[in-house]
Short mmCIF file of C-alpha atoms and ligand atoms in Angstrom, two decimals:
data_model
loop_
_atom_site.label_atom_id
_atom_site.label_comp_id
_atom_site.label_asym_id
_atom_site.label_seq_id
_atom_site.Cartn_x
_atom_site.Cartn_y
_atom_site.Cartn_z
CA MET A 1 37.05 66.35 -21.23
CA ALA A 2 39.89 63.95 -20.60
CA ASP A 3 40.81 62.78 -17.16
CA ILE A 4 43.79 64.33 -15.45
CA GLY A 5 45.68 61.03 -15.28
CA LYS A 6 45.36 60.65 -19.03
CA VAL A 7 46.73 64.13 -19.70
CA LEU A 8 49.74 63.43 -17.48
CA ARG A 9 50.25 60.02 -19.03
CA ASP A 10 50.20 61.45 -22.56
CA ARG A 11 52.67 64.20 -21.71
CA LEU A 12 55.00 61.76 -19.99
CA ALA A 13 54.76 59.26 -22.85
CA ALA A 14 55.79 62.00 -25.28
CA ALA A 15 58.68 62.94 -23.00
CA PHE A 16 59.85 59.34 -22.74
CA GLU A 17 59.78 59.12 -26.51
CA THR A 18 61.88 62.28 -26.82
CA VAL A 19 64.37 61.10 -24.22
CA THR A 20 64.75 57.43 -25.17
CA GLY A 21 63.80 57.50 -28.83
CA SER A 22 61.34 54.68 -28.30
CA THR A 23 57.81 54.09 -27.06
CA VAL A 24 57.76 53.64 -23.29
CA ASP A 25 54.74 53.21 -21.04
CA PRO A 26 55.18 55.88 -18.35
CA VAL A 27 53.51 53.51 -15.83
CA LEU A 28 51.68 56.30 -14.08
CA ARG A 29 49.92 55.50 -10.83
CA ARG A 30 48.70 57.13 -7.66
CA SER A 31 51.48 57.49 -5.14
CA ARG A 32 51.83 57.59 -1.40
CA HIS A 33 54.63 60.13 -1.62
CA ALA A 34 53.01 62.52 -4.06
CA ASP A 35 49.80 62.65 -6.08
CA PHE A 36 51.14 60.45 -8.86
CA GLN A 37 54.31 58.62 -9.67
CA ALA A 38 55.65 57.50 -13.03
CA ASP A 39 57.70 54.30 -12.91
CA GLY A 40 58.47 54.04 -16.63
CA ALA A 41 62.21 54.55 -16.17
CA LEU A 42 62.63 51.73 -13.69
CA GLY A 43 64.65 48.76 -14.77
CA ARG A 44 66.92 50.73 -17.11
CA PRO A 45 70.61 50.90 -16.27
CA ASP A 46 70.43 54.71 -16.36
CA ALA A 47 67.01 54.93 -14.71
CA ARG A 48 67.61 58.02 -12.59
CA ALA A 49 69.11 59.98 -15.47
CA VAL A 50 66.24 59.01 -17.77
CA ALA A 51 63.71 59.93 -15.08
CA ALA A 52 65.36 63.32 -14.62
CA ALA A 53 65.44 63.99 -18.37
CA VAL A 54 61.77 62.95 -18.69
CA ALA A 55 60.79 65.19 -15.78
CA GLU A 56 62.48 68.06 -17.58
CA ALA A 57 61.17 67.30 -21.07
CA ALA A 58 57.57 66.70 -19.99
CA ASP A 59 57.20 70.39 -19.21
CA LEU A 60 54.55 69.96 -16.53
CA GLY A 61 54.83 73.45 -15.04
CA ASP A 62 51.20 74.31 -15.82
CA LEU A 63 49.89 71.20 -14.04
CA CYS A 64 52.30 70.37 -11.27
CA SER A 65 53.69 72.30 -8.34
CA ASP A 66 56.42 69.74 -7.82
CA VAL A 67 58.07 67.19 -10.10
CA ARG A 68 60.95 65.29 -8.59
CA VAL A 69 62.98 62.18 -9.18
CA ALA A 70 63.16 59.79 -6.25
CA GLY A 71 64.57 56.39 -5.33
CA PRO A 72 65.88 54.25 -8.17
CA GLY A 73 64.13 56.42 -10.79
CA PHE A 74 60.53 57.26 -9.92
CA VAL A 75 59.15 60.57 -11.09
CA ASN A 76 56.95 61.91 -8.30
CA LEU A 77 54.31 64.41 -9.35
CA THR A 78 52.35 66.80 -7.16
CA LEU A 79 49.54 68.66 -8.85
CA ALA A 80 49.29 72.41 -8.41
CA ASP A 81 46.22 73.59 -6.49
CA ALA A 82 45.53 76.11 -9.26
CA ALA A 83 45.47 73.31 -11.82
CA LEU A 84 43.08 71.33 -9.63
CA ASP A 85 40.80 74.38 -9.47
CA GLU A 86 40.51 74.46 -13.23
CA TRP A 87 39.85 70.74 -13.56
CA LEU A 88 37.30 70.85 -10.77
CA ALA A 89 35.50 73.74 -12.43
CA ALA A 90 35.34 71.81 -15.70
CA ALA A 91 33.99 68.69 -13.96
CA ALA A 92 31.44 70.73 -12.02
CA ALA A 93 30.22 72.46 -15.18
CA ASP A 94 29.76 69.12 -16.97
CA PRO A 95 26.51 67.22 -16.39
CA ARG A 96 28.57 64.05 -16.96
CA LEU A 97 31.21 65.03 -14.39
CA GLY A 98 33.90 64.78 -17.03
CA VAL A 99 33.06 61.25 -18.14
CA SER A 100 33.38 61.07 -21.94
CA THR A 101 31.14 58.98 -24.11
CA VAL A 102 32.75 56.28 -26.24
CA GLU A 103 32.32 55.04 -29.80
CA PRO A 104 28.89 53.41 -29.39
CA GLU A 105 28.37 49.72 -29.97
CA VAL A 106 25.37 47.45 -29.71
CA VAL A 107 26.05 45.31 -26.67
CA VAL A 108 23.94 42.36 -25.57
CA VAL A 109 24.08 41.67 -21.87
CA ASP A 110 22.83 38.19 -20.94
CA TYR A 111 22.10 38.30 -17.23
CA SER A 112 19.94 36.98 -14.42
CA GLY A 113 18.91 33.87 -16.42
CA PRO A 114 16.87 32.17 -13.68
CA ASN A 115 14.86 29.03 -14.24
CA ALA A 116 11.07 29.11 -14.51
CA ALA A 117 9.02 27.32 -11.86
CA LYS A 118 11.84 27.60 -9.35
CA GLU A 119 12.98 30.18 -6.86
CA MET A 120 15.96 32.23 -7.95
CA HIS A 121 19.08 31.15 -6.12
CA VAL A 122 22.00 33.28 -4.94
CA GLY A 123 23.94 32.64 -8.15
CA HIS A 124 21.10 34.27 -10.07
CA LEU A 125 21.20 37.11 -7.56
CA ARG A 126 24.86 37.72 -8.36
CA SER A 127 24.21 37.58 -12.09
CA THR A 128 21.32 40.02 -11.69
CA VAL A 129 23.24 42.52 -9.58
CA ILE A 130 26.47 42.39 -11.61
CA GLY A 131 24.62 42.34 -14.94
CA ASP A 132 22.64 45.38 -13.96
CA ALA A 133 25.83 47.30 -13.16
CA VAL A 134 27.21 46.23 -16.55
CA VAL A 135 24.09 47.60 -18.22
CA ARG A 136 24.16 50.88 -16.33
CA VAL A 137 27.85 51.59 -16.89
CA LEU A 138 27.77 50.71 -20.59
CA GLU A 139 24.64 52.78 -21.18
CA TYR A 140 26.23 55.69 -19.34
CA LEU A 141 29.26 55.46 -21.59
CA GLY A 142 26.98 55.75 -24.61
CA HIS A 143 26.52 52.18 -25.81
CA THR A 144 23.22 50.75 -27.01
CA VAL A 145 22.58 48.00 -24.53
CA ILE A 146 20.14 45.16 -25.14
CA ARG A 147 19.27 43.15 -22.05
CA GLN A 148 18.56 39.47 -22.57
CA ASN A 149 17.16 37.40 -19.75
CA HIS A 150 17.88 33.82 -20.81
CA LEU A 151 15.10 32.27 -18.75
CA GLY A 152 15.24 28.49 -18.39
CA ASP A 153 11.71 27.79 -19.57
CA TRP A 154 12.05 24.79 -21.88
CA GLY A 155 13.19 21.19 -21.89
CA THR A 156 12.15 17.88 -20.42
CA ASN A 157 11.33 19.22 -16.95
CA PHE A 158 8.45 21.16 -18.39
CA GLY A 159 6.65 18.00 -19.52
CA MET A 160 6.68 16.92 -15.89
CA LEU A 161 5.57 20.32 -14.63
CA VAL A 162 2.72 20.62 -17.10
CA GLU A 163 1.53 17.10 -16.26
CA HIS A 164 1.61 17.94 -12.57
CA HIS A 165 -0.55 20.95 -13.36
CA VAL A 166 -2.94 18.70 -15.33
CA ASP A 167 -3.18 16.51 -12.23
CA GLY A 168 -4.75 19.46 -10.47
CA ALA A 169 -1.81 20.96 -8.59
CA THR A 170 -1.92 24.75 -8.51
CA PHE A 171 1.31 26.45 -9.32
CA ASP A 172 3.37 27.99 -6.57
CA LEU A 173 7.06 28.54 -6.25
CA SER A 174 7.84 26.86 -3.00
CA SER A 175 6.59 23.31 -3.47
CA PHE A 176 5.28 22.77 -7.00
CA TYR A 177 8.60 21.85 -8.56
CA ALA A 178 9.67 19.56 -5.74
CA ALA A 179 6.31 17.78 -5.64
CA ALA A 180 6.36 17.19 -9.40
CA ARG A 181 9.91 15.90 -9.18
CA SER A 182 9.19 13.43 -6.41
CA LYS A 183 6.08 12.16 -8.18
CA PHE A 184 8.18 11.74 -11.32
CA GLU A 185 10.70 9.68 -9.41
CA THR A 186 8.22 7.40 -7.68
CA ASP A 187 5.27 7.05 -10.03
CA PRO A 188 6.03 5.21 -13.31
CA ASP A 189 2.68 6.14 -14.80
CA PHE A 190 3.32 9.85 -14.14
CA GLN A 191 6.76 9.46 -15.60
CA GLU A 192 5.36 8.02 -18.80
CA ARG A 193 2.70 10.74 -19.05
CA SER A 194 5.39 13.38 -18.50
CA ARG A 195 7.45 11.98 -21.35
CA ARG A 196 4.49 12.08 -23.69
CA ARG A 197 3.76 15.59 -22.51
CA VAL A 198 7.23 16.84 -23.48
CA VAL A 199 6.67 15.54 -27.00
CA ARG A 200 3.36 17.41 -27.19
CA LEU A 201 4.94 20.52 -25.74
CA GLN A 202 7.72 20.53 -28.27
CA ALA A 203 5.30 19.80 -31.09
CA GLY A 204 3.36 22.91 -30.10
CA ASP A 205 0.10 21.20 -29.05
CA PRO A 206 -2.16 24.19 -28.18
CA ASP A 207 -3.60 22.81 -24.92
CA THR A 208 -0.16 21.86 -23.68
CA ILE A 209 1.26 25.22 -24.65
CA ALA A 210 -1.57 26.97 -22.78
CA LEU A 211 -0.79 25.01 -19.61
CA TRP A 212 2.92 25.63 -20.00
CA HIS A 213 2.18 29.34 -20.50
CA SER A 214 0.31 29.62 -17.24
CA ILE A 215 3.33 28.23 -15.39
CA ILE A 216 5.76 30.51 -17.22
CA ASP A 217 3.54 33.55 -16.72
CA SER A 218 3.31 33.13 -12.97
CA SER A 219 7.07 32.55 -12.81
CA GLN A 220 7.68 35.73 -14.73
CA ARG A 221 5.38 37.64 -12.40
CA TYR A 222 7.37 36.39 -9.42
CA LEU A 223 10.66 37.29 -11.10
CA MET A 224 9.45 40.76 -11.99
CA SER A 225 8.52 41.32 -8.36
CA VAL A 226 12.07 40.38 -7.33
CA TYR A 227 13.58 42.69 -9.98
CA ASP A 228 11.31 45.43 -8.78
CA ARG A 229 12.45 45.07 -5.20
CA LEU A 230 16.06 44.99 -6.32
CA GLY A 231 15.55 48.07 -8.47
CA VAL A 232 17.26 46.46 -11.45
CA ARG A 233 16.52 47.50 -15.01
CA LEU A 234 15.23 44.14 -16.23
CA GLU A 235 11.77 44.36 -17.67
CA ALA A 236 9.17 41.91 -18.91
CA ALA A 237 10.22 42.66 -22.49
CA ASP A 238 13.77 41.51 -21.71
CA PHE A 239 12.75 37.89 -21.19
CA ALA A 240 14.21 35.92 -24.08
CA GLY A 241 13.73 32.46 -22.67
CA GLU A 242 15.18 29.24 -24.00
CA SER A 243 11.77 28.45 -25.51
CA SER A 244 12.02 31.43 -27.83
CA TYR A 245 14.79 29.67 -29.77
CA ASN A 246 12.84 26.45 -30.31
CA ALA A 247 12.09 27.09 -33.97
CA ALA A 248 15.75 27.87 -34.72
CA LEU A 249 17.22 24.66 -33.31
CA ASP A 250 16.80 22.44 -36.40
CA GLY A 251 18.58 25.13 -38.40
CA VAL A 252 21.49 25.15 -35.96
CA VAL A 253 21.98 21.42 -36.45
CA ASP A 254 21.48 21.55 -40.23
CA ASP A 255 23.97 24.36 -40.66
CA LEU A 256 26.59 22.82 -38.40
CA SER A 257 26.16 19.47 -40.18
CA ALA A 258 26.55 21.08 -43.59
CA LEU A 259 29.79 22.64 -42.36
CA GLY A 260 31.00 19.23 -41.21
CA LEU A 261 31.23 20.37 -37.62
CA LEU A 262 29.11 17.60 -36.06
CA ARG A 263 29.99 14.02 -35.31
CA GLU A 264 27.73 11.26 -34.14
CA SER A 265 28.70 9.89 -30.79
CA ASP A 266 26.55 7.33 -29.04
CA GLY A 267 23.55 8.41 -31.09
CA ALA A 268 23.98 12.06 -30.19
CA LEU A 269 25.19 14.79 -32.52
CA CYS A 270 28.23 16.44 -31.03
CA ALA A 271 30.72 19.17 -31.81
CA PHE A 272 34.35 18.87 -30.74
CA PRO A 273 35.53 22.46 -31.10
CA ASP A 274 39.23 23.32 -31.15
CA GLY A 275 40.18 19.64 -31.14
CA SER A 276 38.53 19.18 -27.76
CA THR A 277 38.01 15.62 -26.61
CA THR A 278 34.89 16.36 -24.59
CA PRO A 279 31.87 16.84 -26.79
CA LEU A 280 29.41 19.69 -26.87
CA ILE A 281 26.14 17.81 -27.31
CA VAL A 282 24.10 19.70 -29.86
CA ARG A 283 21.36 17.12 -30.32
CA LYS A 284 20.66 14.39 -27.83
CA ARG A 285 20.26 10.72 -28.60
CA ASP A 286 16.46 10.96 -28.35
CA GLY A 287 16.44 13.79 -30.89
CA GLY A 288 15.86 16.47 -28.25
CA TYR A 289 17.83 19.66 -27.94
CA GLY A 290 19.47 20.92 -24.78
CA TYR A 291 21.19 23.90 -23.25
CA ALA A 292 24.04 24.01 -25.80
CA ALA A 293 21.86 24.06 -28.91
CA THR A 294 19.77 26.83 -27.37
CA ASP A 295 22.85 28.89 -26.59
CA LEU A 296 24.09 28.49 -30.15
CA ALA A 297 20.73 29.66 -31.50
CA ALA A 298 20.72 32.57 -29.04
CA LEU A 299 24.19 33.64 -30.11
CA ARG A 300 23.17 33.65 -33.78
CA TYR A 301 20.07 35.66 -32.97
CA ARG A 302 22.06 38.23 -31.05
CA VAL A 303 24.50 38.71 -33.89
CA ASP A 304 22.16 38.41 -36.89
CA GLU A 305 18.93 39.93 -35.60
CA LEU A 306 19.96 42.17 -32.73
CA LYS A 307 23.09 43.27 -34.63
CA ALA A 308 25.24 43.20 -31.53
CA THR A 309 29.02 43.43 -31.82
CA ARG A 310 29.77 42.75 -28.17
CA LEU A 311 28.14 39.81 -26.41
CA LEU A 312 28.45 39.62 -22.64
CA TYR A 313 27.38 36.60 -20.60
CA VAL A 314 27.09 37.31 -16.90
CA VAL A 315 27.13 33.72 -15.71
CA GLY A 316 28.83 31.89 -12.83
CA THR A 317 32.31 30.43 -13.19
CA PRO A 318 31.10 26.78 -13.28
CA GLN A 319 29.72 27.42 -16.76
CA ARG A 320 33.05 28.61 -18.16
CA ARG A 321 33.68 25.43 -20.15
CA HIS A 322 30.17 25.39 -21.55
CA LEU A 323 30.42 28.97 -22.81
CA GLU A 324 33.94 28.48 -24.18
CA MET A 325 32.71 25.53 -26.20
CA VAL A 326 29.65 27.42 -27.45
CA PHE A 327 31.87 30.35 -28.52
CA ALA A 328 34.35 28.00 -30.17
CA VAL A 329 31.67 26.21 -32.18
CA ALA A 330 30.16 29.55 -33.21
CA ARG A 331 33.60 30.75 -34.32
CA ALA A 332 34.20 27.59 -36.32
CA ALA A 333 30.82 28.05 -37.99
CA GLY A 334 31.60 31.67 -38.83
CA TRP A 335 28.73 32.97 -36.69
CA LEU A 336 31.07 34.72 -34.31
CA ALA A 337 33.65 36.67 -36.26
CA PRO A 338 35.34 40.06 -35.82
CA PRO A 339 34.26 42.73 -35.10
CA VAL A 340 31.84 40.67 -33.01
CA ARG A 341 33.28 39.24 -29.83
CA ALA A 342 31.79 37.32 -26.96
CA SER A 343 32.97 37.29 -23.37
CA HIS A 344 32.07 35.39 -20.29
CA ILE A 345 31.70 37.82 -17.38
CA ALA A 346 32.27 35.15 -14.79
CA PHE A 347 31.74 35.35 -11.05
CA GLY A 348 32.47 33.19 -8.03
CA SER A 349 30.09 31.54 -5.60
CA VAL A 350 28.34 33.04 -2.60
CA LEU A 351 29.57 31.59 0.68
CA GLY A 352 28.11 31.76 4.16
CA THR A 353 30.12 33.10 7.09
CA ASP A 354 31.17 29.48 7.73
CA GLY A 355 33.06 29.52 4.43
CA LYS A 356 30.75 26.96 2.84
CA MET A 357 28.17 27.47 0.12
CA LEU A 358 25.41 29.66 1.46
CA ARG A 359 22.59 27.56 2.93
CA SER A 360 19.46 28.32 4.89
CA ARG A 361 19.43 27.67 8.63
CA ALA A 362 17.61 24.40 7.98
CA GLY A 363 20.40 23.42 5.61
CA GLY A 364 18.38 23.70 2.40
CA ALA A 365 18.76 26.01 -0.54
CA ILE A 366 18.29 29.58 0.55
CA LYS A 367 15.40 31.57 -0.83
CA LEU A 368 16.34 34.80 -2.43
CA THR A 369 13.37 36.66 -1.04
CA GLU A 370 14.46 35.66 2.46
CA LEU A 371 17.86 37.22 1.90
CA LEU A 372 16.25 40.44 0.72
CA ASP A 373 13.75 40.43 3.58
CA GLU A 374 16.44 39.97 6.15
CA ALA A 375 18.75 42.64 4.72
CA VAL A 376 15.86 45.12 4.63
CA ALA A 377 14.65 44.17 8.11
CA ARG A 378 18.09 44.55 9.64
CA ALA A 379 18.65 47.89 7.93
CA ASP A 380 15.08 48.93 8.69
CA ASP A 381 15.05 50.59 5.27
CA PRO A 382 14.81 49.16 1.72
CA ALA A 383 17.32 51.57 0.12
CA ILE A 384 19.93 50.74 2.73
CA GLY A 385 19.25 47.01 2.97
CA ILE A 386 19.17 46.38 -0.79
CA GLY A 387 22.00 48.83 -1.39
CA ALA A 388 24.16 47.05 1.20
CA LEU A 389 23.54 43.69 -0.39
CA LYS A 390 24.37 44.90 -3.89
CA TYR A 391 27.46 46.78 -2.73
CA ALA A 392 28.78 43.74 -0.86
CA ASP A 393 28.56 41.78 -4.08
CA LEU A 394 29.99 44.45 -6.37
CA SER A 395 32.83 45.46 -4.06
CA SER A 396 34.36 42.01 -3.98
CA ASP A 397 36.59 40.88 -6.81
CA ARG A 398 33.95 39.45 -9.16
CA ILE A 399 35.84 36.33 -10.09
CA LYS A 400 36.35 35.25 -6.49
CA ASP A 401 33.87 33.66 -4.13
CA TYR A 402 32.35 36.17 -1.76
CA THR A 403 31.10 35.83 1.77
CA PHE A 404 27.56 36.84 2.49
CA ASP A 405 27.67 38.54 5.88
CA TYR A 406 24.85 40.81 7.00
CA ASP A 407 26.87 42.42 9.79
CA ARG A 408 29.68 43.37 7.52
CA MET A 409 27.58 44.57 4.60
CA LEU A 410 25.37 46.72 6.83
CA ALA A 411 28.14 48.28 8.91
CA ALA A 412 28.02 52.08 9.00
CA THR A 413 31.79 52.28 8.65
CA GLY A 414 34.14 50.52 6.30
CA ASP A 415 33.82 49.70 2.63
CA THR A 416 30.03 49.42 2.64
CA ALA A 417 27.04 51.01 0.94
CA PRO A 418 25.70 52.51 4.20
CA TYR A 419 29.01 54.32 4.71
CA LEU A 420 28.80 55.88 1.25
CA GLN A 421 25.11 56.63 1.63
CA TYR A 422 25.79 58.36 4.97
CA ALA A 423 28.56 60.40 3.38
CA HIS A 424 26.12 61.51 0.71
CA VAL A 425 23.48 62.35 3.33
CA ARG A 426 26.02 64.41 5.26
CA VAL A 427 26.83 66.49 2.20
CA CYS A 428 23.14 66.99 1.48
CA SER A 429 22.55 68.12 5.04
CA ILE A 430 25.19 70.86 4.70
CA PHE A 431 23.19 72.30 1.84
CA ARG A 432 19.96 72.00 3.81
CA LYS A 433 21.46 73.59 6.87
CA GLY A 434 23.05 76.44 4.96
CA ASP A 435 19.97 76.79 2.78
CA VAL A 436 22.23 76.97 -0.26
CA GLY A 437 21.33 75.69 -3.70
CA GLY A 438 23.48 75.19 -6.79
CA VAL A 439 27.00 76.29 -5.94
CA GLU A 440 29.54 76.54 -8.72
CA GLY A 441 32.60 77.87 -6.89
CA PRO A 442 34.96 79.30 -8.01
CA PHE A 443 37.18 76.58 -6.65
CA ALA A 444 40.16 77.71 -4.60
CA VAL A 445 41.84 74.63 -3.16
CA THR A 446 44.43 75.30 -0.46
CA HIS A 447 44.12 72.90 2.48
CA PRO A 448 45.79 69.45 2.09
CA THR A 449 42.48 67.68 2.75
CA GLU A 450 40.85 69.76 -0.01
CA HIS A 451 43.72 68.82 -2.29
CA ALA A 452 43.33 65.12 -1.48
CA LEU A 453 39.56 65.22 -2.00
CA ALA A 454 39.98 67.05 -5.30
CA MET A 455 42.51 64.47 -6.50
CA GLU A 456 40.05 61.70 -5.80
CA LEU A 457 37.09 63.46 -7.42
CA LEU A 458 39.10 64.06 -10.58
CA GLU A 459 39.79 60.34 -10.92
CA PHE A 460 36.11 59.57 -11.43
CA PRO A 461 36.03 59.85 -15.28
CA GLY A 462 38.98 57.50 -15.69
CA VAL A 463 37.60 55.02 -13.19
CA VAL A 464 34.23 54.87 -14.96
CA ALA A 465 35.86 54.51 -18.38
CA ARG A 466 37.97 51.61 -17.12
CA ALA A 467 34.96 49.98 -15.47
CA GLY A 468 33.30 49.97 -18.91
CA GLU A 469 36.25 47.98 -20.27
CA THR A 470 37.12 45.60 -17.46
CA LEU A 471 33.65 45.32 -15.89
CA GLU A 472 35.46 45.05 -12.57
CA PHE A 473 33.19 47.01 -10.34
CA HIS A 474 35.24 46.60 -7.19
CA ARG A 475 37.52 49.27 -8.63
CA LEU A 476 34.60 51.66 -8.92
CA THR A 477 33.43 50.88 -5.37
CA ALA A 478 36.98 51.37 -4.06
CA HIS A 479 37.10 54.74 -5.76
CA LEU A 480 33.76 55.86 -4.31
CA HIS A 481 34.86 54.66 -0.91
CA ALA A 482 38.05 56.73 -1.24
CA VAL A 483 35.94 59.78 -2.15
CA ALA A 484 33.86 59.29 1.01
CA VAL A 485 36.97 58.82 3.17
CA ARG A 486 38.61 61.95 1.71
CA PHE A 487 35.40 63.85 2.20
CA SER A 488 35.21 62.99 5.91
CA ALA A 489 38.80 64.10 6.46
CA PHE A 490 38.09 67.35 4.65
CA PHE A 491 34.85 67.90 6.54
CA GLU A 492 36.53 67.30 9.88
CA GLN A 493 39.29 69.79 9.21
CA CYS A 494 37.70 72.41 7.04
CA PRO A 495 34.64 74.30 8.25
CA VAL A 496 32.30 74.88 5.34
CA LEU A 497 29.30 77.02 6.25
CA PRO A 498 31.15 79.20 8.82
CA ALA A 499 34.11 79.85 6.48
CA PRO A 500 34.55 83.37 5.11
CA GLU A 501 34.06 84.03 1.41
CA PRO A 502 35.53 83.13 -1.05
CA VAL A 503 36.64 80.00 0.86
CA ARG A 504 33.04 79.16 1.68
CA ALA A 505 31.96 79.16 -1.97
CA SER A 506 34.89 76.95 -2.93
CA ARG A 507 34.19 74.49 -0.14
CA LEU A 508 30.50 74.36 -0.95
CA ALA A 509 31.41 73.65 -4.56
CA LEU A 510 33.66 70.81 -3.41
CA CYS A 511 30.76 69.45 -1.36
CA ALA A 512 28.41 69.68 -4.31
CA LEU A 513 30.83 67.86 -6.59
CA THR A 514 31.35 65.19 -3.93
CA ALA A 515 27.61 64.63 -3.64
CA ARG A 516 27.16 64.36 -7.40
CA THR A 517 30.10 61.99 -7.72
CA LEU A 518 28.79 59.70 -4.99
CA ARG A 519 25.25 59.81 -6.38
CA THR A 520 26.32 59.15 -9.96
CA GLY A 521 28.73 56.39 -8.94
CA LEU A 522 26.18 54.66 -6.75
CA ASP A 523 23.58 54.96 -9.48
CA LEU A 524 25.96 53.24 -11.93
CA LEU A 525 26.02 50.36 -9.46
CA GLY A 526 22.24 50.39 -9.12
CA ILE A 527 22.38 51.68 -5.55
CA ASP A 528 20.12 54.44 -4.22
CA ALA A 529 21.59 57.54 -2.60
CA PRO A 530 18.84 58.99 -0.40
CA GLU A 531 19.14 62.63 0.70
CA ARG A 532 18.13 61.89 4.26
CA MET A 533 18.45 58.82 6.39
N1 LIG B 1 19.46 29.38 -16.66
C1 LIG B 1 20.87 29.17 -16.52
C2 LIG B 1 21.19 28.67 -15.10
O1 LIG B 1 20.39 28.80 -14.20
C3 LIG B 1 21.68 30.43 -16.76
C4 LIG B 1 21.58 31.02 -18.16
C5 LIG B 1 22.82 31.77 -18.54
N2 LIG B 1 22.79 32.27 -19.89
C6 LIG B 1 23.06 31.56 -20.96
N3 LIG B 1 22.97 32.12 -22.13
N4 LIG B 1 23.44 30.30 -20.90
O2 LIG B 1 22.26 28.11 -14.90
#
């Protein structure tokens, strides 16, 4: 089933072609004066005449009750209630609410990517929440999604951490890393031992690996507990840490060297992709490998072994340059070539209500678990607290910084998860109160608030399809919010249970479709929709 906007757009495009003899985008959008308006004629000298001819040629009598030219050449379209009834019935009969599946692809989603032995920070929280929505939407649209959690579990720090463990410190998240770091900075003997330990770690010395493993394992247990609380789809099997690429790193350097893509600079082996003057350091002066080499190996693995054709990196904006360089080197090496494409799904920083980077009250880095605890405590319910936090993140324009504000995210009115969850609960309670089960209509829209709600509900398939392309979830949240707002207006003005038949059946069917739309939409965002609150 196509979405109603698409059907209108196609008919109008054909009409524009007939009228003008060329391909014209009808520029169809929702309108304040009607249901839709088409602005495709604007800007032409004969705009009003073209608009009138298009309105005539499009032959929209079966869909619209009113088609009229306005202003400098808009075509305003009002859908006929009878047409809405048919579309609503089709959506209600479809378990997918009218959302079509797409040509499936294997998509790798790199998200969360925290660092072992440390607490997750709010940037990782954003990556986890956004990445999970990416996974859910793409899976819903029919893609094969492979989650990759690029855990920072390798590199020079781990020599220090293992050595600290050898010194008898037991691993914990809050102080282990900091204690090891300060010892490293003040104790030359420890520093030397740590250096030797990295060499043994990278050489695969069994005792060292066992110690390293115990640190990684407890980190993973902590991370899994966070994912569990968040209700995200990341599982233990999705960890593909930096360490897992260790054996492939020599090959990365050999292959890039053979292709003439590396230059020595200050003892390090560097790539200068796309004529860039800043280097991407592939092998360090001391022979060690860093973040870039690992990302190159990971990219190759995702293309060659996982057979992905779409690579998505849900990583904060500060790493834009790094990822661009990695992609550019991979392109130059022929590892990243059409149909495979890679994109950085970037996001801004999390700010406190003071407009500065979010900090704890004591001024230090904020612990993720504290944020979750507080949201849940204030909401007095995990589904609402966690849902509010996720919604606040997903409803802001991803690329921009967003302000972390408990009061705003937990408000029962406004563009918040609790508002949508309450709307869903209200619909569910109608069914409980009326003791009615599956209602299928028939739909018979008449009241303007029914019309407006129907219009919004029918947008859902198009909104989800676009979310799968743009991965801009604030458009999906805005849509769900509009559904909830339209529903309240309808519910205020149109009695449901007391209405006489057949109006009652139609209104119940509208309620049922509203509930399913809210539930499905929230689920795509990873947010629970409880039936009672
Ligand atoms: N561990 C990294 C960090 O904390 C994020 C990893 C992102 N993914 C990647 N393939 N580089 O900054």
